[in-house]
Coordinates of C-alpha atoms in Angstrom, one line a residue:
X132 CA -28.8 -5.4 18.7
X133 CA -28.3 -2.8 16.0
X134 CA -29.3 -3.8 12.5
X135 CA -27.9 -2.1 9.4
X136 CA -27.3 -3.1 5.8
X137 CA -23.7 -4.0 6.7
X138 CA -25.0 -6.3 9.5
X139 CA -28.3 -7.7 8.4
X140 CA -28.2 -10.2 11.4
X141 CA -27.4 -7.4 13.8
X142 CA -24.1 -5.8 14.9
X143 CA -21.4 -7.8 16.6
X144 CA -21.5 -7.5 20.4
X145 CA -18.8 -6.8 22.9
X146 CA -17.3 -10.2 23.9
X147 CA -18.0 -11.9 20.5
X148 CA -15.0 -14.0 19.4
X149 CA -13.7 -15.7 16.3
X150 CA -10.6 -17.5 15.1
X151 CA -9.0 -19.2 12.2
X152 CA -5.8 -21.3 12.0
X153 CA -3.4 -22.3 9.3
X154 CA 0.1 -23.8 8.9
X155 CA 2.7 -21.5 7.4
X156 CA 5.0 -22.9 4.7
X157 CA 8.2 -21.8 3.0
X158 CA 6.0 -21.3 -0.1
X159 CA 4.2 -18.6 1.9
X160 CA 7.6 -16.8 2.4
X161 CA 8.3 -17.1 -1.3
X162 CA 4.9 -15.7 -2.3
X163 CA 5.1 -12.8 0.1
X164 CA 8.7 -12.1 -1.1
X165 CA 7.4 -11.9 -4.7
X166 CA 4.5 -9.7 -3.7
X167 CA 6.3 -7.3 -1.4
X168 CA 9.9 -7.4 -2.6
X169 CA 11.0 -8.2 0.9
X170 CA 14.2 -10.2 0.4
X171 CA 15.6 -10.0 3.9
X172 CA 17.9 -12.9 4.5
X173 CA 16.2 -13.6 7.8
X174 CA 13.3 -15.0 5.7
X175 CA 15.1 -17.3 3.3
X176 CA 18.8 -17.7 4.0
X177 CA 19.1 -20.6 6.5
X178 CA 22.8 -20.1 7.3
X179 CA 22.6 -16.3 7.8
X180 CA 19.3 -16.5 9.7
X181 CA 20.8 -19.2 12.0
X182 CA 23.6 -16.8 13.1
X183 CA 21.0 -14.2 14.3
X184 CA 19.3 -13.9 17.7
X185 CA 16.3 -15.7 16.1
X186 CA 18.5 -18.8 15.4
X187 CA 16.7 -19.6 12.1
X188 CA 14.3 -18.6 9.4
X189 CA 11.6 -16.1 10.5
X190 CA 8.4 -15.7 8.5
X191 CA 7.7 -12.1 7.4
X192 CA 5.3 -10.1 9.7
X193 CA 3.0 -9.6 6.8
X194 CA 2.5 -13.4 6.5
X195 CA 1.9 -13.7 10.2
X196 CA -0.6 -10.9 10.4
X197 CA -2.4 -12.0 7.3
X198 CA -4.3 -14.6 9.3
X199 CA -6.1 -11.7 11.0
X200 CA -7.2 -10.3 7.6
X201 CA -8.9 -13.7 7.0
X202 CA -10.6 -13.8 10.5
X203 CA -11.9 -10.2 10.0
X204 CA -13.1 -10.8 6.4
X205 CA -14.5 -14.3 6.9
X206 CA -15.7 -14.5 10.5
X207 CA -15.9 -11.3 12.6
X208 CA -17.0 -8.7 11.8
X209 CA -17.3 -10.7 8.5
X210 CA -17.7 -10.1 4.8
X211 CA -17.4 -6.5 3.8
X212 CA -15.0 -5.6 6.6
X213 CA -11.8 -3.7 6.1
X214 CA -9.1 -2.5 8.6
X215 CA -9.2 1.2 9.3
X216 CA -6.4 1.1 11.9
X217 CA -4.2 -1.5 13.5
X218 CA -1.8 -1.4 16.4
X219 CA 0.1 -4.7 16.6
X220 CA 3.3 -5.7 18.5
X221 CA 5.3 -8.7 17.2
X222 CA 6.4 -10.6 20.3
X223 CA 7.9 -13.8 19.0
X224 CA 8.9 -15.3 15.6
X225 CA 6.8 -17.4 13.4
X226 CA 8.7 -20.1 11.5
X227 CA 7.9 -22.3 8.5
X228 CA 5.9 -25.2 9.7
X229 CA 4.3 -23.3 12.6
X230 CA 0.5 -23.5 12.8
X231 CA -0.8 -20.1 13.8
X232 CA -4.3 -19.1 15.0
X233 CA -5.6 -15.6 14.5
X234 CA -8.0 -14.6 17.2
X235 CA -10.2 -11.6 17.6
X236 CA -12.6 -10.4 20.3
X237 CA -15.0 -7.5 20.0
X238 CA -14.1 -4.8 22.6
X239 CA -16.3 -2.0 21.2
X240 CA -19.0 -1.4 18.6
X241 CA -20.1 2.1 17.5
X242 CA -23.8 2.8 17.4
X243 CA -23.6 5.4 14.7
X244 CA -21.5 3.6 12.2
X245 CA -20.6 0.0 11.3
X246 CA -17.3 0.3 13.1
X247 CA -15.9 -2.4 15.4
X248 CA -12.9 -2.4 17.6
X249 CA -11.2 -5.7 18.2
X250 CA -8.6 -7.1 20.5
X251 CA -6.4 -9.2 18.1
X252 CA -3.6 -11.7 18.4
X253 CA -1.9 -14.5 16.7
X254 CA -0.8 -17.6 18.7
X255 CA 1.5 -20.4 17.6
X256 CA 0.7 -24.1 18.2
X257 CA 2.9 -24.0 21.3
X258 CA 0.7 -21.4 22.9
X259 CA 3.2 -18.5 22.4
X260 CA 1.6 -15.2 21.4
X261 CA 3.5 -13.9 18.4
X262 CA 1.4 -10.9 17.7
X263 CA -0.8 -8.8 20.0
X264 CA -2.8 -5.6 19.7
X265 CA -6.0 -4.0 18.4
X266 CA -7.7 -3.3 15.2
X267 CA -10.5 -1.0 14.1
X268 CA -12.7 -2.3 11.3
X269 CA -15.4 -0.8 9.0
X270 CA -18.0 -3.2 7.6
X271 CA -19.8 -2.4 4.4
X272 CA -22.9 -4.1 2.8
X273 CA -21.6 -6.5 0.2
X274 CA -24.9 -8.4 -0.3
X275 CA -25.9 -6.6 -3.5

């Protein structure tokens, strides 16, 4: 177990896992629209969205993937962690009212730097994987 200022309890280990869940609301869509300027009718126009292949409102990808920001920052690798790189595929829609779980698993840890590679995914309450991929994180000491 490698100790560093970034990981005072020791570095994460391959196979370590963490997850967080939350229910997505229409208010999340409105907040993300305000933040990003993304006013795509798929996200807020019920009639227009219903006529698409999605058959209804779809939550912005940034809202869906944000659960992974929380898992990384709060759980694994933990406070002080930021994304260096992400490779995510969006496989199915997230809709208002869905409960999503962000899940990560450590697949590599560098010995020379506080860098962790994670398998990452977001799963809806019905077991459907809506996002799948990998992320590379850098963890800094934030204890001071």
